[in-house]
Backbone as JSON, one array per atom type, in Angstrom:
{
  "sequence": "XXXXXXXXXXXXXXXXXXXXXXXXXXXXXXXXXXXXXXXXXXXXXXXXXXXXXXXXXXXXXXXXXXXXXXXXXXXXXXXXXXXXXXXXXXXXXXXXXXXXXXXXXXXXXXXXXXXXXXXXXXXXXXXXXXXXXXXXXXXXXXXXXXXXXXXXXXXXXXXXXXXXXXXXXXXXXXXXXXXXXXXXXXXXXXXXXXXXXXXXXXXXXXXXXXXXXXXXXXXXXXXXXXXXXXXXXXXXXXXXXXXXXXXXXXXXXXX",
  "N": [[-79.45, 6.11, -74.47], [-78.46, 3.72, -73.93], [-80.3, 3.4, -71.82], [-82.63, 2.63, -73.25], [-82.57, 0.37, -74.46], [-81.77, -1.04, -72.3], [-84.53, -1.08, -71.44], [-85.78, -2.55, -73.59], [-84.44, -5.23, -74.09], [-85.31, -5.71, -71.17], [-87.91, -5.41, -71.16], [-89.62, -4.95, -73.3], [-88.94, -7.02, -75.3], [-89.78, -8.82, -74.04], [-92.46, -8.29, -73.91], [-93.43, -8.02, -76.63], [-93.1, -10.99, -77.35], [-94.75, -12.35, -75.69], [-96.96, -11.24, -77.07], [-96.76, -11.62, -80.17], [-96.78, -14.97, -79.73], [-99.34, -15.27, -78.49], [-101.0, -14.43, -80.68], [-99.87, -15.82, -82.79], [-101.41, -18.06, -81.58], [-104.04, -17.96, -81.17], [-104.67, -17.62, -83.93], [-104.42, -20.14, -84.53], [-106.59, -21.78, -82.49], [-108.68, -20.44, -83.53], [-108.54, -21.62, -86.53], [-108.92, -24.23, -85.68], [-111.0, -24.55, -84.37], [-114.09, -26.51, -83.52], [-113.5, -28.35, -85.52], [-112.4, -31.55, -86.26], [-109.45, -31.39, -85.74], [-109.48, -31.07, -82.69], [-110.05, -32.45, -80.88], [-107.63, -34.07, -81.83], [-105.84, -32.47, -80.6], [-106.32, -32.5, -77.66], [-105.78, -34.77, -77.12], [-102.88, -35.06, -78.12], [-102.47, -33.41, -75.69], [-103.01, -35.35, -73.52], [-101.09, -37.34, -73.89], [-98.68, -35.36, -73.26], [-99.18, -34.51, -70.31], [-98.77, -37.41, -69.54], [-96.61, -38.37, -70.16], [-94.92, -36.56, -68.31], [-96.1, -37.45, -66.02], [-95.12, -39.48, -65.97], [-92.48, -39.91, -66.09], [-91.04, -38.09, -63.96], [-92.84, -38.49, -62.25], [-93.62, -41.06, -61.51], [-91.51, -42.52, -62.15], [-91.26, -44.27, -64.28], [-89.32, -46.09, -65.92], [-89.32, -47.59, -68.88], [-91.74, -46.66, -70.33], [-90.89, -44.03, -70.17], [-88.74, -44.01, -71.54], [-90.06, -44.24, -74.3], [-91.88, -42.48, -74.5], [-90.42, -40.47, -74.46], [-89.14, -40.62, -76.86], [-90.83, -40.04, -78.64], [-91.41, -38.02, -78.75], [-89.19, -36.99, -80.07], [-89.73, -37.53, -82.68], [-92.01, -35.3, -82.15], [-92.65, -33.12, -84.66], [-92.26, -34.15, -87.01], [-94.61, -35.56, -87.16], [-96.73, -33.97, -85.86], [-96.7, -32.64, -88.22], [-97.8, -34.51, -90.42], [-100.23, -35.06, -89.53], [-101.27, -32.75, -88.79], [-101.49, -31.25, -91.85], [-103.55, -30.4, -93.0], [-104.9, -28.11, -91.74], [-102.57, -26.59, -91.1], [-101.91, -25.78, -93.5], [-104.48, -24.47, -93.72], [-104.11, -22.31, -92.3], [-101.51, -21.11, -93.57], [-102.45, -20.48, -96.05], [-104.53, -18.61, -95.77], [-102.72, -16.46, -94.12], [-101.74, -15.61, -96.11], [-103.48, -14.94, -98.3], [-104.59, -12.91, -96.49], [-102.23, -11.21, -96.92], [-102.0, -10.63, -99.76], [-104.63, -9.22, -100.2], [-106.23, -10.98, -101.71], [-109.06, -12.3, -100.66], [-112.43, -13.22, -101.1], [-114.58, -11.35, -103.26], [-117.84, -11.34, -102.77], [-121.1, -9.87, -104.04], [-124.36, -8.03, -102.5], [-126.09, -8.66, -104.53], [-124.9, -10.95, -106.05], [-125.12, -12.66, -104.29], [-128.24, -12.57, -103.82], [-128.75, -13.45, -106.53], [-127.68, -16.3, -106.5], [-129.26, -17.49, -104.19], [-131.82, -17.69, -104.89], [-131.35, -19.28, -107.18], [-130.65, -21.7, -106.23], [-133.05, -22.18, -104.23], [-134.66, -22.49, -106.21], [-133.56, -25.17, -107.44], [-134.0, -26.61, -105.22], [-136.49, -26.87, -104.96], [-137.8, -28.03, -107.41], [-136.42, -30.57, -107.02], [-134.09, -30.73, -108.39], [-130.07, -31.66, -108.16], [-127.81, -29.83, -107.25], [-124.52, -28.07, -106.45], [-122.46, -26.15, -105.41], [-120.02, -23.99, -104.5], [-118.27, -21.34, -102.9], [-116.16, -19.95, -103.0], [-113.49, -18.41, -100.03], [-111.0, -17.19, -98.65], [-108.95, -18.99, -99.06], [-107.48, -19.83, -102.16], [-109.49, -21.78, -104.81], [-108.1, -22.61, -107.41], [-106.56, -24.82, -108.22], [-108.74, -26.55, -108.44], [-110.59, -25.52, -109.84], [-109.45, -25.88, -112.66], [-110.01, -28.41, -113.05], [-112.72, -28.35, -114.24], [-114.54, -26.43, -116.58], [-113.6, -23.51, -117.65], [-115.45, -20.85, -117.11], [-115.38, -17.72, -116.36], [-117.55, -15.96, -115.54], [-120.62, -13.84, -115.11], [-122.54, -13.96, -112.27], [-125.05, -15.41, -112.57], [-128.63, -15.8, -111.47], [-130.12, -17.78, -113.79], [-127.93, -18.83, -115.53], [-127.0, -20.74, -113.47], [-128.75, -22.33, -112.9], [-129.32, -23.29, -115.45], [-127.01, -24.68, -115.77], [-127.36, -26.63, -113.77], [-129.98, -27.7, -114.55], [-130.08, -29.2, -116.79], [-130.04, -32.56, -117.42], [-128.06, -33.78, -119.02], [-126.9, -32.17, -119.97], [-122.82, -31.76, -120.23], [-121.93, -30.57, -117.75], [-123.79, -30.54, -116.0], [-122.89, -32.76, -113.54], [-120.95, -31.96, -112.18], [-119.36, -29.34, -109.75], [-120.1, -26.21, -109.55], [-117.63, -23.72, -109.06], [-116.83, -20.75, -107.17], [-115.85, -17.58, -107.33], [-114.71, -14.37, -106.01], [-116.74, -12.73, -107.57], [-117.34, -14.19, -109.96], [-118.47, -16.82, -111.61], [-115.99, -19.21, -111.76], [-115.72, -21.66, -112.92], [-117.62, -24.43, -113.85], [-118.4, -27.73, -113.72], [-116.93, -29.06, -112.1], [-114.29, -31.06, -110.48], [-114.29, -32.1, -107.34], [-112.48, -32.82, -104.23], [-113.14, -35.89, -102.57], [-114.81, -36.91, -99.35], [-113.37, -39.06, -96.53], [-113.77, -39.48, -94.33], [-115.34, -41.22, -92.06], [-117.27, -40.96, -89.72], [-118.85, -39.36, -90.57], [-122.66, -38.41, -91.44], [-123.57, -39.64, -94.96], [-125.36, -38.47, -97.46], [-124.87, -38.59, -99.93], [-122.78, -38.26, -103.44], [-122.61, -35.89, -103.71], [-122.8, -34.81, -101.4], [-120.43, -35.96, -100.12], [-118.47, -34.91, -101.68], [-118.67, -32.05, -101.04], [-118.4, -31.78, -98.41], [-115.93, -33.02, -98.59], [-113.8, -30.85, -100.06], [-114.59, -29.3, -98.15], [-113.08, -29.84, -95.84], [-110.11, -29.05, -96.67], [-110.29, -26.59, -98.01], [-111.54, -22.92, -96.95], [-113.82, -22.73, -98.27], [-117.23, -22.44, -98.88], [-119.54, -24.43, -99.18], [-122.19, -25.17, -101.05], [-125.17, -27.55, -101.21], [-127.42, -29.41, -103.0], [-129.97, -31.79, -102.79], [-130.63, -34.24, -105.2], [-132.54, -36.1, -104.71], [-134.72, -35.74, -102.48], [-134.4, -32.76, -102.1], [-133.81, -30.98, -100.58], [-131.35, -28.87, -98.55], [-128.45, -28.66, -98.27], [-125.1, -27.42, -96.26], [-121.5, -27.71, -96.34], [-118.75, -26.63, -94.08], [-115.65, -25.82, -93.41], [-115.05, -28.57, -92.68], [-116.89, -29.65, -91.86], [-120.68, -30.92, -91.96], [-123.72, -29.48, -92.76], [-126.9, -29.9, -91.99], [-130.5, -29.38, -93.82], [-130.41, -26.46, -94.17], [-132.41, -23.49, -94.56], [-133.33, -21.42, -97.15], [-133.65, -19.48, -96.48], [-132.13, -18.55, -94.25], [-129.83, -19.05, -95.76], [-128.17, -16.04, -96.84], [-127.49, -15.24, -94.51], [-125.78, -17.18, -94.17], [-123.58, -16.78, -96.44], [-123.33, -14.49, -96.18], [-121.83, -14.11, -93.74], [-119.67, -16.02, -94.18], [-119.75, -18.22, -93.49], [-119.31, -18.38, -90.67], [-121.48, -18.05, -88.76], [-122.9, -20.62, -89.09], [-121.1, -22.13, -87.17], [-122.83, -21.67, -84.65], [-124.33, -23.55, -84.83]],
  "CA": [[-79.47, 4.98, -75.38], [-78.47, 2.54, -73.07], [-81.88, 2.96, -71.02], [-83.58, 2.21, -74.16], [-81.83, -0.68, -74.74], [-82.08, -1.82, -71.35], [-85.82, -1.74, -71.14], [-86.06, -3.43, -75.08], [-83.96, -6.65, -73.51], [-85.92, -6.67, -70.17], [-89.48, -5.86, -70.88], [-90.58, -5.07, -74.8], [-88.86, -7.85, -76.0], [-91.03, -10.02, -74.01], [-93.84, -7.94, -74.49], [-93.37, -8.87, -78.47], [-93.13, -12.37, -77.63], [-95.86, -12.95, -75.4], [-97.85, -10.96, -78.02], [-96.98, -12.54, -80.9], [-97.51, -16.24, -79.36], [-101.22, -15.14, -78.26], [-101.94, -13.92, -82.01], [-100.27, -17.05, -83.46], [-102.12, -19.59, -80.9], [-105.36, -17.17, -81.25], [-105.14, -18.36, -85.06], [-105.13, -21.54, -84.88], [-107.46, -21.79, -82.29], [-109.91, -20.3, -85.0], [-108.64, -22.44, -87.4], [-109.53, -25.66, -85.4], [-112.33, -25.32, -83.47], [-115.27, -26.97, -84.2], [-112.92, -29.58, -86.36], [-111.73, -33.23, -85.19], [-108.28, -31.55, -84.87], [-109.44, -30.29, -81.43], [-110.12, -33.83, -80.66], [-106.13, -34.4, -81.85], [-104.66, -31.73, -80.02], [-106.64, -33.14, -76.28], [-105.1, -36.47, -77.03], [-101.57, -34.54, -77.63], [-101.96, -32.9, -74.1], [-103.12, -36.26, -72.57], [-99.73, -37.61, -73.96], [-97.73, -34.52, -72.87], [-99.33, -35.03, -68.96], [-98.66, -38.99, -69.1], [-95.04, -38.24, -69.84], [-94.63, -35.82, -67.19], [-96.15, -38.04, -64.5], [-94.5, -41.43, -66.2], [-90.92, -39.8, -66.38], [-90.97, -36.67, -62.68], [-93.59, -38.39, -60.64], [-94.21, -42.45, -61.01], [-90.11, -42.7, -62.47], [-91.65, -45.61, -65.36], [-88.14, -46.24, -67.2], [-89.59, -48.34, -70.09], [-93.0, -45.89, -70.7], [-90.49, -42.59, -70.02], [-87.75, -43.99, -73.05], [-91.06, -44.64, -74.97], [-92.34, -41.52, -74.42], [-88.93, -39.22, -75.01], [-88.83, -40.83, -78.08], [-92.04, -39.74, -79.24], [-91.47, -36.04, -78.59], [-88.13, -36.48, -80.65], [-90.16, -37.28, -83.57], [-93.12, -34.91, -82.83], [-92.25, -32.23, -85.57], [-92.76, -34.88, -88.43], [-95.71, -36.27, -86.44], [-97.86, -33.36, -86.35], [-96.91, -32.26, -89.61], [-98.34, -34.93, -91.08], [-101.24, -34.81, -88.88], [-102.33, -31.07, -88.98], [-101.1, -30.63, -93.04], [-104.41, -29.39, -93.7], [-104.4, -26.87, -90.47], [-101.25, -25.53, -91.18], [-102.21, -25.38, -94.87], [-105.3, -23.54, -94.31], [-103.12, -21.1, -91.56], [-100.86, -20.44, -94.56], [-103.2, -19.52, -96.82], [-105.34, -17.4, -94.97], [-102.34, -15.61, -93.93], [-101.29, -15.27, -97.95], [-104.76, -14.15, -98.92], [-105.09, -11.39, -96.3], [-101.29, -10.21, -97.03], [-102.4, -9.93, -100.73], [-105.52, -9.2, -100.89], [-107.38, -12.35, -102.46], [-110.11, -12.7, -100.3], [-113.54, -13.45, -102.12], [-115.7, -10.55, -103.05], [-119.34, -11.73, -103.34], [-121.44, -8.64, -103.4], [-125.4, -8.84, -102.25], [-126.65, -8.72, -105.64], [-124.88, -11.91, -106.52], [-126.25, -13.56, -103.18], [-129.51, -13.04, -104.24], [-129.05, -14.77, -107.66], [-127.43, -17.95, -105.98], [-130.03, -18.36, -102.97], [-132.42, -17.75, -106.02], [-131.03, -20.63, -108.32], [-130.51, -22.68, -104.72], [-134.17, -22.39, -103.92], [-135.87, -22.86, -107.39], [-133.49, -26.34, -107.49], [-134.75, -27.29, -104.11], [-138.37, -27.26, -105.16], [-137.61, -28.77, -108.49], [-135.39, -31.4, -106.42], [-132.33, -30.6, -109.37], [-129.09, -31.59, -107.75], [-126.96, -28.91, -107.42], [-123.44, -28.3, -106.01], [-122.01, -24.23, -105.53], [-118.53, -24.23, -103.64], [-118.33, -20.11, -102.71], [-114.6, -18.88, -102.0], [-112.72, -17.4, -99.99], [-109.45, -16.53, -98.83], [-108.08, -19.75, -99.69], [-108.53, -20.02, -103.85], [-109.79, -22.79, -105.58], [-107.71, -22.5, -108.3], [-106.36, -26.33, -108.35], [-110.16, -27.63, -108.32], [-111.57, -25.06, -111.45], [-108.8, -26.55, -113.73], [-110.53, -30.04, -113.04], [-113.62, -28.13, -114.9], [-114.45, -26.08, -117.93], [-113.71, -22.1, -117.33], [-116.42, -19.99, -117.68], [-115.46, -16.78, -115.77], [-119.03, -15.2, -115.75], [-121.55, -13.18, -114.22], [-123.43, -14.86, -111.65], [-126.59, -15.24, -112.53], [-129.77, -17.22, -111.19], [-130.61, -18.03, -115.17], [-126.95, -19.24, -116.05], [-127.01, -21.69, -112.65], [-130.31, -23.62, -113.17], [-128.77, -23.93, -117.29], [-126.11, -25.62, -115.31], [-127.64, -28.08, -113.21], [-131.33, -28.26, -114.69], [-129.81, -30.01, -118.09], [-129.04, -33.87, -116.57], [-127.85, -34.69, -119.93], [-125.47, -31.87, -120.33], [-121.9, -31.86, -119.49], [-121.66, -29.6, -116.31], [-124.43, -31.13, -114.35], [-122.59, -33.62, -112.39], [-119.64, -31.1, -111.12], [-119.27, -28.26, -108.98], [-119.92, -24.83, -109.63], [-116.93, -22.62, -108.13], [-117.55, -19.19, -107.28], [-115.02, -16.72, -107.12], [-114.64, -13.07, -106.79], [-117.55, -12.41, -108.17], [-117.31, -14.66, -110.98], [-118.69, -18.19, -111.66], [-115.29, -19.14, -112.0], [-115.87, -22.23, -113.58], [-118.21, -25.32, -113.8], [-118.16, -29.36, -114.29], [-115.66, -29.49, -111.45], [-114.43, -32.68, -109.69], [-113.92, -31.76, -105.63], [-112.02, -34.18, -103.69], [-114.6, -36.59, -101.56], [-113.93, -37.01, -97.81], [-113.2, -40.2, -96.6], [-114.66, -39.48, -92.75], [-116.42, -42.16, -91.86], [-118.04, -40.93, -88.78], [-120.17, -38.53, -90.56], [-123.5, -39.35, -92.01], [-123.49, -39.07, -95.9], [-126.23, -38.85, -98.11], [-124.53, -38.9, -101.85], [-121.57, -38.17, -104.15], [-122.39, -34.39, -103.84], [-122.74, -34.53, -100.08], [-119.14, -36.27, -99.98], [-117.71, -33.83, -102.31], [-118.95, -30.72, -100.82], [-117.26, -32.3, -97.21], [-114.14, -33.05, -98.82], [-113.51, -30.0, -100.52], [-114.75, -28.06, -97.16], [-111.48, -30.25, -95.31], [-108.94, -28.6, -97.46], [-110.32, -25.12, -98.19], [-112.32, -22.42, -96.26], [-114.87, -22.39, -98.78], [-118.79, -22.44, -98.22], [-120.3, -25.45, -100.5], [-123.85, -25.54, -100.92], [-125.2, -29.19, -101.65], [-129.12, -29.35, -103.3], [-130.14, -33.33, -102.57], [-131.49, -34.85, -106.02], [-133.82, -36.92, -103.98], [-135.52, -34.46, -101.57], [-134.03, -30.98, -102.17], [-133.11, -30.14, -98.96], [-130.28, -27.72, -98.98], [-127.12, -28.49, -97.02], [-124.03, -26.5, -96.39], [-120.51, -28.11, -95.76], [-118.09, -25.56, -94.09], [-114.6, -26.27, -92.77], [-115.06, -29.73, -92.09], [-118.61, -29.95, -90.88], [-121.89, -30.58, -92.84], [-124.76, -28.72, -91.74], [-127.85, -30.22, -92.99], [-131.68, -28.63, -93.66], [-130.35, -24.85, -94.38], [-133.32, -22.78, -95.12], [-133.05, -20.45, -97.94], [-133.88, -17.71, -95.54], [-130.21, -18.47, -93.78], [-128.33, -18.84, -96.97], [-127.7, -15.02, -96.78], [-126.34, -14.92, -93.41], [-124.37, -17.8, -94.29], [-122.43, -16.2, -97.04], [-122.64, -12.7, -95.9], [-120.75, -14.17, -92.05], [-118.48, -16.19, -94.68], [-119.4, -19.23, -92.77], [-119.53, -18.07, -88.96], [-122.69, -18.11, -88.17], [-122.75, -21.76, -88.98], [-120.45, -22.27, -85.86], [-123.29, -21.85, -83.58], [-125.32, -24.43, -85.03]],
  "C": [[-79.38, 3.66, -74.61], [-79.74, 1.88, -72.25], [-82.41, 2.28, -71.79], [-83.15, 1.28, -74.48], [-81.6, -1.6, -73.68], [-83.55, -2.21, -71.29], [-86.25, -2.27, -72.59], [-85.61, -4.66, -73.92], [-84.8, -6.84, -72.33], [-87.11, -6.59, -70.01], [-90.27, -5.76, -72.37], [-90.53, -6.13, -75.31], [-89.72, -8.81, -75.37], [-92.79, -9.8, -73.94], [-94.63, -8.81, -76.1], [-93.85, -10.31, -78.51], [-94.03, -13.04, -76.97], [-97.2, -12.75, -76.83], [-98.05, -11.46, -79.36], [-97.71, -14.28, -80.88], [-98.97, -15.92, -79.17], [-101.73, -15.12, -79.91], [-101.74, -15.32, -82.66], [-101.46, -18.17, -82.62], [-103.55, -19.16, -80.7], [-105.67, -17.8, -82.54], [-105.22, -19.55, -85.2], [-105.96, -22.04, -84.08], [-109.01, -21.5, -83.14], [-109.83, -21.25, -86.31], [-109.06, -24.01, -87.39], [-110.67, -26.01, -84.83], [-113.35, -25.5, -84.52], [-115.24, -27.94, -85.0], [-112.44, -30.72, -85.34], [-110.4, -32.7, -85.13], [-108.49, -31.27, -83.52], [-109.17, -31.5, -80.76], [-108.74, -34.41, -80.31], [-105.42, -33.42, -80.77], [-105.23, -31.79, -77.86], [-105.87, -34.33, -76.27], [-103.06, -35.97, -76.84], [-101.39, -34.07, -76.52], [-102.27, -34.01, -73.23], [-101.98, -36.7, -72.62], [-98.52, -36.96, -73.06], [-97.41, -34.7, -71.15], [-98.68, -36.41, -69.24], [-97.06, -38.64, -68.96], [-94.37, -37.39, -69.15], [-94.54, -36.63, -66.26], [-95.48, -39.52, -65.08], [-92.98, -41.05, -65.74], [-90.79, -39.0, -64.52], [-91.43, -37.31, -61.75], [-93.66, -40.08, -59.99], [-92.4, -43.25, -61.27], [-90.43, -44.3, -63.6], [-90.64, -45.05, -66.39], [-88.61, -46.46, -68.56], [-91.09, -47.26, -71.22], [-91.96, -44.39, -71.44], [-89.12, -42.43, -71.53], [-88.98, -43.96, -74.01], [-91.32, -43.21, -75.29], [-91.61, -39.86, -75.06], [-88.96, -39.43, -76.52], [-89.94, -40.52, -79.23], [-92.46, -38.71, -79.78], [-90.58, -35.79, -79.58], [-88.58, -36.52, -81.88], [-91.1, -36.41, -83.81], [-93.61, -34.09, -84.27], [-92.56, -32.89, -86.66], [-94.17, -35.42, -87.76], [-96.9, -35.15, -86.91], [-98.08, -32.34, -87.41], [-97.86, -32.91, -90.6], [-99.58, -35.0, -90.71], [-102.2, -33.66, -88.59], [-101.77, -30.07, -89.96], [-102.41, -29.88, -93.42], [-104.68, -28.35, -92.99], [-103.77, -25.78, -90.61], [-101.45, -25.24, -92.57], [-103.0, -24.63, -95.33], [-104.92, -21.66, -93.71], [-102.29, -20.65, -92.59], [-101.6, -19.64, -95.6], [-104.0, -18.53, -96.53], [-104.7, -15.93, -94.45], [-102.08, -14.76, -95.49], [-101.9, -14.49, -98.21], [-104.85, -13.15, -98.19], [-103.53, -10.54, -96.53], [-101.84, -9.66, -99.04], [-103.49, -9.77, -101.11], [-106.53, -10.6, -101.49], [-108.31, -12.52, -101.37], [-111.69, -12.28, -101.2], [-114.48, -12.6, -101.96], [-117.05, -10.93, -103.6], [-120.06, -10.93, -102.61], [-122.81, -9.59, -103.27], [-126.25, -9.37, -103.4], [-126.59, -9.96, -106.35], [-125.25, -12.88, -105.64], [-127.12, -13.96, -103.48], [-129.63, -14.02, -105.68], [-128.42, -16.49, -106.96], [-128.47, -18.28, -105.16], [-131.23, -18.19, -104.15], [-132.72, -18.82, -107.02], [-130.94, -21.8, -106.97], [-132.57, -23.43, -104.43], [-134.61, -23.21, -105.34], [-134.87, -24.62, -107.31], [-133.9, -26.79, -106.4], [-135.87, -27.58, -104.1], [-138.23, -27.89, -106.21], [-137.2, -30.32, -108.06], [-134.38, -31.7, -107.65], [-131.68, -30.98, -108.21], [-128.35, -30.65, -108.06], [-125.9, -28.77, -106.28], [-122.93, -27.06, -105.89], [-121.4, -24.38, -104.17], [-118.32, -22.11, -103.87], [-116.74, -20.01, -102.02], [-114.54, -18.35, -101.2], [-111.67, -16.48, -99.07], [-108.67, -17.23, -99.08], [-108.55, -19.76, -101.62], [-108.15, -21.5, -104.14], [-109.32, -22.95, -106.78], [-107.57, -24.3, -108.84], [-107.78, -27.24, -108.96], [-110.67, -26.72, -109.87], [-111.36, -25.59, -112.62], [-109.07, -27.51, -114.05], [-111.88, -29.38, -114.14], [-113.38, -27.28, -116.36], [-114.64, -24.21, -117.1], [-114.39, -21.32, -117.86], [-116.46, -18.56, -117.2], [-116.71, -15.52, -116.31], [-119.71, -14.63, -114.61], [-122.12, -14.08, -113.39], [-124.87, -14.38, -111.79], [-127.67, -16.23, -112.11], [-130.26, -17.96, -112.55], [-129.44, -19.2, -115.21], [-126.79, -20.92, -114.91], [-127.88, -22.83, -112.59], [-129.54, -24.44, -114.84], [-127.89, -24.94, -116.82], [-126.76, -26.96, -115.47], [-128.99, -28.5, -113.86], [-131.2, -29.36, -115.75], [-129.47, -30.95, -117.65], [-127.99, -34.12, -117.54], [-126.55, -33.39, -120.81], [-124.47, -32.19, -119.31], [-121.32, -31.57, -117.53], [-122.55, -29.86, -115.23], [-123.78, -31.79, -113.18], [-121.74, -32.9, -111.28], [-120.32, -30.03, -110.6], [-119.44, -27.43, -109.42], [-119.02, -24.03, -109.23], [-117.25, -21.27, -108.78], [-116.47, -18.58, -106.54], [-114.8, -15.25, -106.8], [-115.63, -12.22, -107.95], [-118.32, -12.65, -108.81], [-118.0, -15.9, -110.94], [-117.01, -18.75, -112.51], [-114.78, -20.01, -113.15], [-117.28, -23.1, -113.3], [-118.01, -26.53, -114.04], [-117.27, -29.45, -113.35], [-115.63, -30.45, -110.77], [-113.56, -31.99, -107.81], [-113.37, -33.49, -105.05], [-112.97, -34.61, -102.48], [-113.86, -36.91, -100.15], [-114.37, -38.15, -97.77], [-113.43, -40.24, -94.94], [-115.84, -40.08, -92.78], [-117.45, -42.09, -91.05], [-119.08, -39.91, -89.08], [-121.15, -38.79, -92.03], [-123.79, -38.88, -93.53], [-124.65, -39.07, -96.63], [-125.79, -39.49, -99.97], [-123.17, -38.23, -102.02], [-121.49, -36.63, -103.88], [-121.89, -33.88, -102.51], [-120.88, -34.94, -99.71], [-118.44, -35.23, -100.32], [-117.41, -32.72, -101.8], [-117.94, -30.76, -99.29], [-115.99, -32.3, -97.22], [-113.23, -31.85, -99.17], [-113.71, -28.81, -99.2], [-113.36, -28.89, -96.21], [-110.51, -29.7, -95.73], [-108.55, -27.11, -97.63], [-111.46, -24.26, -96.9], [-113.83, -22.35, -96.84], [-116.56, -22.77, -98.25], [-119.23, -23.16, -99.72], [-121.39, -25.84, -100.1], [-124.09, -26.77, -101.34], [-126.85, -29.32, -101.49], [-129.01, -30.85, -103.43], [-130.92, -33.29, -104.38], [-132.47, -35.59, -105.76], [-134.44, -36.49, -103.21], [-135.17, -33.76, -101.53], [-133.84, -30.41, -101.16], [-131.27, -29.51, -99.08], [-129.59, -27.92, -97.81], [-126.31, -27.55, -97.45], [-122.37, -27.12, -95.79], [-119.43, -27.04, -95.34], [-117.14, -25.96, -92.87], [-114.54, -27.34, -91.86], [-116.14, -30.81, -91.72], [-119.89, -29.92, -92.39], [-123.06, -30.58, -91.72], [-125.92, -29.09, -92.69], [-129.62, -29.29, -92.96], [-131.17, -27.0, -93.65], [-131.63, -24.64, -95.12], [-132.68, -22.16, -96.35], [-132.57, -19.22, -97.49], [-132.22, -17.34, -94.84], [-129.52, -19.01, -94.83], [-127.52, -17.48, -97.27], [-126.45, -14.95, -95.9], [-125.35, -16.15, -93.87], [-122.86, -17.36, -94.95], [-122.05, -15.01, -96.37], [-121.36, -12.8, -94.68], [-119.73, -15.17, -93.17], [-118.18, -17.87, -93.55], [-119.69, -19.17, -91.41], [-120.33, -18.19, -88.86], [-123.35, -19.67, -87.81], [-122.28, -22.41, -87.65], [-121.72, -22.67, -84.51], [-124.53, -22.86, -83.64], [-125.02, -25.9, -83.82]]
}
């Protein structure tokens, strides 16, 4: 017993703890790249160096109190700074401990890249926000609940009517379901990327917050974007609207 209890304290336990740290700092590596936090978290290690060599190597009193004092707040610092990060790391873990991640089989693929296309040649505006492992619950309640089949028929009824209600909003897509419609997505307020319209904002803002995959049909040339965790990806074919959903987003990455 004792052996076993000697080699826990001097080599599993730090087995555990290297291994855990890799898995957490493995996830949020996935959860940032390719986003402007990466951007934030180079600027935090330029900081981290400066106050090494300001305080150990160059001895700068006035920089090195500056600097201590910076670290003592970081904890509220990059809370407030990587709330949506750590917000989408929580949920992601949530959704795969219970289950909720978004089943969209191929059958309902084909009716969305279906209703996607026919508004792209029409040039309809259209808007279809696809779940999934964070839920959109917060954003459906902004609309009118229609938990329905997905169909390519029911999606055009949407958006083809200007003059009904449900044109202007979102579509969310859930689990199968069209979860609702008419929804209001929150608009991103990133200035450095190039917008075309209210839908294109929307679909951006709402991809900052959640993991979801929001399609975005232009009303003025029908070109078919895709906003996905942060990023808008403009000119999607039809032909890659499959792989988009089916990779759940990834494939996007290597654009």
């Amino acid at each position: 017993m004792e052996t076993i209890t000697h080699l826990y304290s001097t080599y599993i336990v730090n087995i555990l703890d290297i291994l855990i740290l890799t898995m957490v700092f493995h996830r949020l590596i996935l959860v940032i790249k390719g986003t402007r936090a990466i951007q934030i978290v180079v600027g935090i290690l330029f900081i981290l160096g400066l106050t090494v060599v300001s305080r150990d190597v160059l001895h700068l009193k006035a920089l090195s109190w500056l600097l201590d004092n910076f670290w003592l707040a970081a904890v509220i610092i990059f809370a407030v700074i990587f709330q949506i990060e750590i917000r989408n790391v929580l949920a992601q873990i949530g959704g795969q401990l219970w289950g909720s991640k978004n089943q969209t089989q191929n059958s309902y693929v084909t009716e969305i890249i279906e209703a996607v296309e026919e508004l792209s040649s029409s040039k309809m505006g259209g808007l279809i926000a696809i779940g999934n492992e964070i839920g959109l619950k917060n954003f459906t309640e902004t609309g009118i609940t229609l938990n329905a089949n997905i169909s390519n028929e029911l999606l055009l009824s949407i958006f083809k009517n200007k003059s009904a209600p449900l044109h202007d909003g979102a579509v969310i897509v859930f689990n199968g379901k069209i979860s609702a419609a008419g929804c209001l997505l929150p608009l991103s307020h990133d200035t450095s990327v190039k917008i075309f319209g209210t839908r294109h904002r929307a679909a951006l803002g709402l991809s900052e917050v959640t993991d979801a995959i929001i399609i975005v049909v232009s009303e003025e040339t029908g070109r078919i974007s895709v906003a996905y965790k942060g990023n808008l990806y403009g000119n999607i074919p039809t032909s890659k609207l499959k792989e988009v959903i089916d990779t759940n987003g990834e494939v996007l990455k290597s654009k």
